[in-house]
Amino acid sequence: MAAHVVMEAALTSDTSGQLWSSCLWDLQSGTALATYKGDGTAPRGLCLLGNQYLLSAANNKPLIHVWALQRRDHVQQRMVCGGRVSAMAVSPDGTLVVAGIAEKINIWQVCTGNLLAVLTRHYQGVTCLSFTDDGSHFLSAGDDNLVLVWSVHSVLSGGSTAVGHSPEPRHTLSHHSLPVTDLYCGCGGLQARAVSASLDQTCKLFEVSSGQLLLSVSFDVSITSVTMDTAETHLFAGGTNGSIHQVNLYAQPAQRERHIEDSEDGHAKIFKGHSKQVTCLSVSMDGSQLLSGSHDLTARLWDILSMQCIRTFSHKGPVTNAMLIHPPSHMLEGRGKPSAPLQQFQRHLHTQGQGEDMEEGTRNTVDVRIGQYQKGIVSDGLEQNYTEVERIHNYTEQKEIQEKSDHVSKQDLEFEVKRLKHINQELYQYAAQNIFNSNGTS
């Protein structure tokens, strides 16, 4: 009999960490394919890094646990952070890790471990983070009811990483009236549509490029998780009462605002099975299955067409993360080792001054590790990536020229200040002499 080929699997985690920190499940048999032992994982704190590592934000500690996908028995590394990580995301190319710590957003470069930027535009704790599929932008949301759209280029360019300075987001969206609980960004890069969920019982569908609100869907219950299918024709929203609503985004008549009652009608369908709050949702690649996690200590796999639960994965604590992934072969086989070691994440902001001892010409560059392009392998996007590297190189040269001209301008300004100080001193002495002379004469 031919061996069962795992095309898609469920990766879940819970807060307890009693049996494991995270587990990979077979969707057909319901058995565990791989387990990664460690502490409990925080909500929205589980990420795959470039098909090489698994990152898990500790639930009640300022740590990020790291496993090589092949080695599951113990934690390979522990990244110490400046506080407990409340949300985490990895860029699609695996070069950046973004984490929310209280109201701040830290951005690390994977290949060096440098802390490239600390963003401080949220007023309360960050609850969720999500990248666009091209990695050019990422979204953040928090307890301050705001959704922010960030340009990666703007955040990492020039003086935006300077101490005490935080760049402005591309868009600041204040559509919600209560804390935002979840974010999902669709396909299309900057032209993608994204959806946010909130305790104000609404989901907001908006355009990433313009920030324009496209659709507002209100429910009879607070929403704690949201996702869309691959075709982005249906929205799935999980509530605090354990129900999961399916909303047809193309239902007629088309409306900008829609109210979904807690009962089946022409526009919504409800998946019932969880007894407590739904914390996370994920749809399979073919759009036929839905994975959900809940505080009732279970993750459930649903058939979307029939709305029936076809598999239940039991946990020892509230489920914090549940996602459907295509597992790489080495994750299942447990053999081999990562192609490159993972550098320790720095706690202090990396500045240009730290590179004074580096060779001339490399001081203002950013190291990039391209793991998916190996010798002898050519892909359709390779030419585009070489163009991007060339653009970054040209930008670096222009920046060096600009800094040299700025240095010259600074010398001119210092000379001008000295000259003006001298003139001011002469005016003061002249005025003082005349005042004293006039007082003596009178």
XYZ file of C-alpha atoms in Angstrom:
442
model
C 0.000 0.000 0.000
C 1.349 3.414 -0.945
C 2.354 5.704 1.906
C -0.056 8.448 2.832
C 1.193 11.793 1.450
C 0.485 14.724 3.753
C -0.433 17.700 1.589
C -1.879 19.830 4.374
C -1.728 19.570 8.155
C -2.992 21.443 11.217
C -0.482 23.224 13.441
C -1.925 24.114 16.862
C -0.793 25.347 20.283
C -2.304 25.974 23.713
C -1.524 27.914 26.875
C -0.707 24.963 29.137
C 2.368 23.439 27.514
C 1.762 20.240 29.519
C 2.106 17.812 26.605
C 3.862 20.090 24.093
C 4.158 23.721 23.089
C 2.759 23.033 19.599
C 1.628 20.008 17.628
C 1.299 19.089 13.942
C -1.816 17.006 13.217
C -2.764 14.743 10.301
C -6.123 15.939 8.973
C -7.212 12.509 7.738
C -6.362 10.324 10.731
C -6.281 12.935 13.504
C -2.928 11.619 14.782
C 0.007 13.773 15.840
C 2.704 13.977 13.153
C 5.180 16.031 15.177
C 5.284 17.678 18.588
C 7.506 20.504 19.846
C 7.988 20.456 23.597
C 8.198 23.611 25.682
C 6.099 26.222 27.460
C 2.601 27.350 26.539
C 2.242 29.607 23.504
C 0.697 33.081 23.543
C -2.269 33.966 21.286
C -1.143 34.852 17.737
C 2.414 33.986 18.760
C 3.161 30.920 16.602
C 5.020 31.336 13.281
C 6.996 29.327 10.761
C 10.254 30.992 9.743
C 11.314 30.211 6.183
C 10.533 26.454 6.403
C 13.545 26.200 8.713
C 12.425 27.165 12.209
C 9.331 27.304 14.389
C 8.924 30.399 16.578
C 6.672 30.449 19.626
C 6.060 33.427 21.924
C 5.905 32.253 25.546
C 2.513 32.782 27.157
C 3.599 34.454 30.404
C 7.304 35.158 29.880
C 9.313 37.697 27.839
C 10.688 34.931 25.616
C 10.470 33.636 22.062
C 11.189 29.907 21.849
C 12.852 28.581 18.693
C 12.910 25.037 17.312
C 14.559 23.736 14.183
C 11.720 21.989 12.348
C 13.706 18.740 12.255
C 14.548 18.709 15.995
C 11.465 18.584 18.140
C 12.689 17.185 21.463
C 13.754 20.453 23.073
C 13.933 24.194 22.508
C 16.949 25.131 20.379
C 17.116 28.796 21.336
C 15.426 31.278 23.651
C 15.212 34.868 22.491
C 14.902 37.245 25.449
C 12.625 40.211 24.690
C 11.948 43.489 26.439
C 8.530 42.237 27.573
C 5.885 39.613 26.940
C 5.154 39.189 23.232
C 1.429 39.724 22.565
C 1.531 39.140 18.781
C 4.114 38.014 16.226
C 4.426 37.732 12.436
C 7.154 36.719 9.966
C 7.598 38.304 6.534
C 6.818 35.956 3.604
C 10.477 35.843 2.532
C 11.614 35.043 6.083
C 13.906 38.072 6.446
C 11.993 39.996 9.140
C 10.278 39.107 12.400
C 7.758 41.600 13.793
C 6.546 41.337 17.385
C 4.178 43.364 19.538
C 5.453 44.064 23.064
C 2.960 46.122 25.083
C 2.152 49.124 22.838
C 5.423 48.884 20.869
C 6.262 46.957 17.683
C 9.772 45.503 17.374
C 11.229 44.617 13.972
C 14.201 42.228 13.847
C 16.353 41.287 10.877
C 16.610 37.493 10.881
C 20.082 37.048 9.344
C 21.808 39.415 11.818
C 19.447 39.492 14.805
C 19.565 43.305 14.734
C 16.627 45.243 16.108
C 16.025 47.515 13.116
C 13.076 49.564 14.389
C 10.768 50.096 17.346
C 7.396 51.581 16.398
C 5.396 53.443 19.027
C 2.212 54.596 17.300
C -0.225 52.430 19.270
C -1.568 53.881 22.516
C -2.388 50.531 24.115
C -1.235 46.936 23.740
C -0.740 45.396 20.282
C -3.064 42.419 19.757
C -2.364 41.205 16.207
C 0.049 41.584 13.280
C -0.161 40.477 9.654
C 2.010 40.877 6.521
C 0.805 41.349 2.976
C 1.686 38.370 0.774
C 4.448 40.319 -1.017
C 6.028 41.492 2.249
C 5.921 45.168 1.270
C 3.506 46.162 4.058
C 2.247 44.849 7.355
C -0.796 45.611 9.480
C -1.026 46.031 13.225
C -3.997 46.350 15.566
C -4.412 46.845 19.279
C -6.516 47.526 22.324
C -6.649 51.203 21.298
C -9.292 50.245 18.647
C -6.896 51.193 15.821
C -5.669 49.328 12.740
C -2.408 50.694 11.295
C -0.993 49.965 7.831
C 2.815 50.167 7.682
C 5.160 50.347 4.695
C 8.223 48.189 5.361
C 10.388 50.427 3.154
C 9.338 53.588 5.007
C 9.834 51.973 8.397
C 13.359 50.729 7.655
C 14.653 53.564 5.503
C 16.893 56.449 6.537
C 16.341 57.993 9.927
C 13.155 56.133 10.723
C 15.089 53.792 13.013
C 16.700 56.605 14.966
C 16.277 56.540 18.728
C 13.292 58.539 19.870
C 11.772 58.729 16.387
C 8.953 56.555 15.061
C 7.783 56.743 11.443
C 4.202 57.448 10.522
C 1.991 54.573 9.306
C 0.669 54.649 5.760
C -2.913 54.596 7.094
C -4.509 54.903 10.512
C -7.937 53.253 10.529
C -10.319 54.004 13.382
C -13.352 52.053 12.207
C -13.805 50.142 15.476
C -15.108 51.421 18.805
C -13.653 48.614 20.973
C -10.352 46.653 20.967
C -9.422 44.863 17.743
C -9.062 41.122 18.312
C -7.921 39.718 14.948
C -6.620 40.632 11.484
C -6.523 38.774 8.191
C -4.817 40.086 5.042
C -5.758 38.575 1.689
C -3.750 38.150 -1.513
C -2.614 40.899 -3.868
C 0.180 42.741 -2.070
C -0.626 46.409 -1.624
C -3.866 45.956 -3.584
C -5.088 43.284 -1.181
C -8.217 43.411 0.911
C -7.953 42.906 4.669
C -10.513 42.295 7.379
C -10.424 43.149 11.078
C -12.517 41.805 13.962
C -13.411 43.584 17.183
C -15.213 43.267 20.492
C -17.651 45.899 19.159
C -19.405 42.989 17.376
C -18.257 44.005 13.883
C -15.883 42.936 11.127
C -14.534 45.611 8.800
C -13.384 44.789 5.261
C -11.034 47.419 3.817
C -8.523 48.036 1.050
C -4.874 48.051 2.155
C -3.616 50.565 -0.444
C -6.171 53.297 0.257
C -7.504 52.314 3.668
C -11.029 52.669 2.256
C -13.753 50.816 4.142
C -15.496 48.412 1.744
C -17.890 46.540 4.003
C -19.001 46.558 7.639
C -20.598 43.383 9.005
C -22.228 43.494 12.439
C -23.171 40.497 14.565
C -25.093 39.787 17.768
C -21.918 38.697 19.550
C -18.388 40.051 20.062
C -15.987 38.728 17.404
C -12.621 37.314 18.505
C -11.282 35.719 15.292
C -11.697 36.222 11.561
C -10.427 34.830 8.250
C -11.404 34.483 4.586
C -11.194 31.651 2.081
C -8.515 31.677 -0.619
C -10.877 33.101 -3.245
C -12.007 35.769 -0.750
C -15.652 35.128 -1.477
C -16.599 34.184 2.078
C -15.714 35.587 5.491
C -15.576 33.460 8.657
C -16.012 35.139 12.044
C -15.691 33.383 15.412
C -17.503 34.801 18.434
C -17.206 34.777 22.207
C -20.148 32.346 22.431
C -18.375 29.646 20.387
C -20.310 30.121 17.157
C -18.601 30.651 13.774
C -20.435 32.722 11.171
C -19.889 32.284 7.430
C -20.750 35.402 5.417
C -21.053 35.559 1.636
C -19.204 38.721 0.597
C -20.905 38.779 -2.794
C -24.473 38.339 -1.610
C -27.103 40.384 -3.423
C -28.199 43.081 -3.029
C -24.732 44.567 -2.467
C -24.581 46.647 0.718
C -21.859 48.628 2.518
C -23.302 47.643 5.907
C -24.771 44.301 6.797
C -26.218 42.866 10.003
C -26.006 39.121 10.653
C -28.359 37.728 13.271
C -27.545 34.657 15.321
C -29.753 32.496 13.125
C -29.403 31.030 9.657
C -30.595 33.219 6.795
C -29.783 33.788 3.154
C -26.487 35.564 3.836
C -24.940 33.699 6.769
C -24.345 30.165 7.946
C -23.341 29.198 11.479
C -20.937 26.447 12.573
C -21.945 25.250 16.051
C -19.808 22.949 18.186
C -17.506 25.022 20.387
C -18.814 25.811 23.860
C -16.498 28.768 24.537
C -14.806 31.653 22.749
C -13.307 30.940 19.325
C -9.693 32.160 19.309
C -8.383 31.351 15.805
C -9.553 30.337 12.333
C -7.866 29.021 9.187
C -9.206 27.838 5.808
C -7.612 25.101 3.689
C -5.965 25.902 0.361
C -8.845 24.459 -1.667
C -11.464 26.239 0.465
C -13.210 23.017 1.482
C -12.219 22.814 5.165
C -12.136 25.197 8.122
C -9.938 24.817 11.211
C -10.955 26.536 14.451
C -9.454 26.777 17.943
C -11.290 27.618 21.147
C -11.040 28.161 24.889
C -12.995 24.900 25.304
C -9.639 23.046 24.957
C -10.327 21.773 21.440
C -9.454 22.533 17.848
C -12.036 21.428 15.319
C -11.859 20.669 11.600
C -15.047 21.488 9.694
C -16.341 20.574 6.258
C -17.443 23.972 4.935
C -20.036 22.696 2.477
C -21.955 20.566 5.003
C -20.942 22.649 8.076
C -20.202 19.395 9.935
C -17.296 18.849 12.337
C -15.214 16.015 10.889
C -12.306 15.999 13.362
C -11.642 17.173 16.939
C -8.122 17.718 18.304
C -8.024 17.723 22.122
C -5.675 19.953 24.121
C -4.794 20.455 27.785
C -5.393 24.209 27.751
C -7.194 26.923 25.797
C -6.119 26.790 22.147
C -4.181 29.927 21.213
C -3.132 29.195 17.619
C -4.515 26.945 14.888
C -3.426 27.115 11.250
C -3.526 24.891 8.186
C -0.102 24.631 6.557
C 1.714 22.665 3.871
C 4.432 20.992 5.986
C 7.909 20.685 4.443
C 9.227 17.150 4.150
C 11.953 17.602 6.778
C 9.310 18.674 9.292
C 7.630 15.283 8.910
C 10.776 13.158 8.630
C 12.711 14.838 11.436
C 16.016 14.556 9.580
C 18.676 17.044 8.529
C 19.414 20.462 9.954
C 18.694 24.113 9.068
C 20.662 25.610 6.200
C 21.801 28.540 8.357
C 21.943 29.238 12.105
C 19.502 31.719 13.612
C 21.112 34.747 15.231
C 20.076 35.883 18.700
C 17.559 38.745 18.583
C 19.007 41.939 20.039
C 17.170 43.891 22.732
C 18.641 47.295 21.882
C 18.004 49.294 18.740
C 20.622 48.887 16.028
C 22.003 52.261 14.887
C 24.447 53.307 12.174
C 26.976 54.258 14.820
C 27.410 50.617 15.737
C 28.965 50.039 12.338
C 31.890 52.470 12.684
C 34.368 49.603 12.946
C 33.102 48.021 9.740
C 34.805 48.278 6.406
C 34.204 51.344 4.280
C 31.343 50.823 1.868
C 29.443 48.364 4.104
C 28.531 50.762 6.881
C 25.039 51.673 5.682
C 24.035 48.373 4.111
C 21.551 45.790 5.345
C 22.541 42.127 5.119
C 19.952 39.902 3.454
C 19.972 36.090 3.481
C 18.125 34.630 0.486
C 17.410 31.066 1.517
C 14.995 29.992 -1.198
C 17.353 30.619 -4.145
C 20.182 28.073 -4.265
C 22.852 27.360 -6.830
C 21.460 25.699 -9.915
C 17.841 26.593 -9.117
C 16.167 29.296 -11.204
C 12.676 30.609 -10.489
C 10.353 33.016 -12.253
C 10.887 35.727 -9.647
C 14.703 35.568 -9.653
C 15.175 38.410 -12.131
C 12.797 40.572 -10.112
C 14.792 39.880 -6.929
C 18.083 40.810 -8.613
C 16.455 44.067 -9.720
C 15.365 44.698 -6.122
C 18.898 44.060 -4.832
C 20.286 46.473 -7.434
C 17.738 49.097 -6.384
C 18.753 48.720 -2.728
C 22.435 49.059 -3.708
C 21.729 52.248 -5.680
C 19.734 53.613 -2.756
C 22.688 52.949 -0.436
C 25.095 54.828 -2.740
C 22.725 57.791 -3.014
C 22.389 57.842 0.749
C 26.184 57.987 1.214
C 26.404 60.923 -1.219
C 23.594 62.690 0.610
C 25.310 62.171 3.983
C 28.557 63.636 2.608
C 26.724 66.722 1.338
C 24.942 66.975 4.690
C 28.345 66.901 6.414
C 29.586 69.807 4.264
C 26.425 71.777 4.963
C 26.903 71.200 8.673
C 30.423 72.712 8.561
C 29.072 75.769 6.752
C 26.372 76.206 9.343
C 28.840 75.941 12.220
C 31.007 78.628 10.627
C 27.974 80.868 10.174
C 26.954 80.405 13.828
C 30.442 81.403 15.026
C 30.384 84.509 12.810
C 26.993 85.582 14.115
C 28.095 85.014 17.716
C 31.085 87.299 17.111
C 28.878 90.047 15.635
C 26.468 89.704 18.555
C 29.314 90.078 21.041
C 30.523 93.267 19.346
C 27.012 94.732 19.379
C 26.669 93.931 23.084
C 29.974 95.619 23.971
C 29.100 98.698 21.886
C 25.670 99.004 23.538
C 27.052 98.517 27.036
C 29.717 101.188 26.536
C 27.184 103.749 25.246
C 24.782 103.047 28.151
C 27.512 103.471 30.739
C 28.816 106.651 29.069
C 25.327 108.171 28.890
C 24.662 107.370 32.571
C 27.977 108.916 33.624
C 27.339 112.089 31.615
C 23.871 112.608 33.003
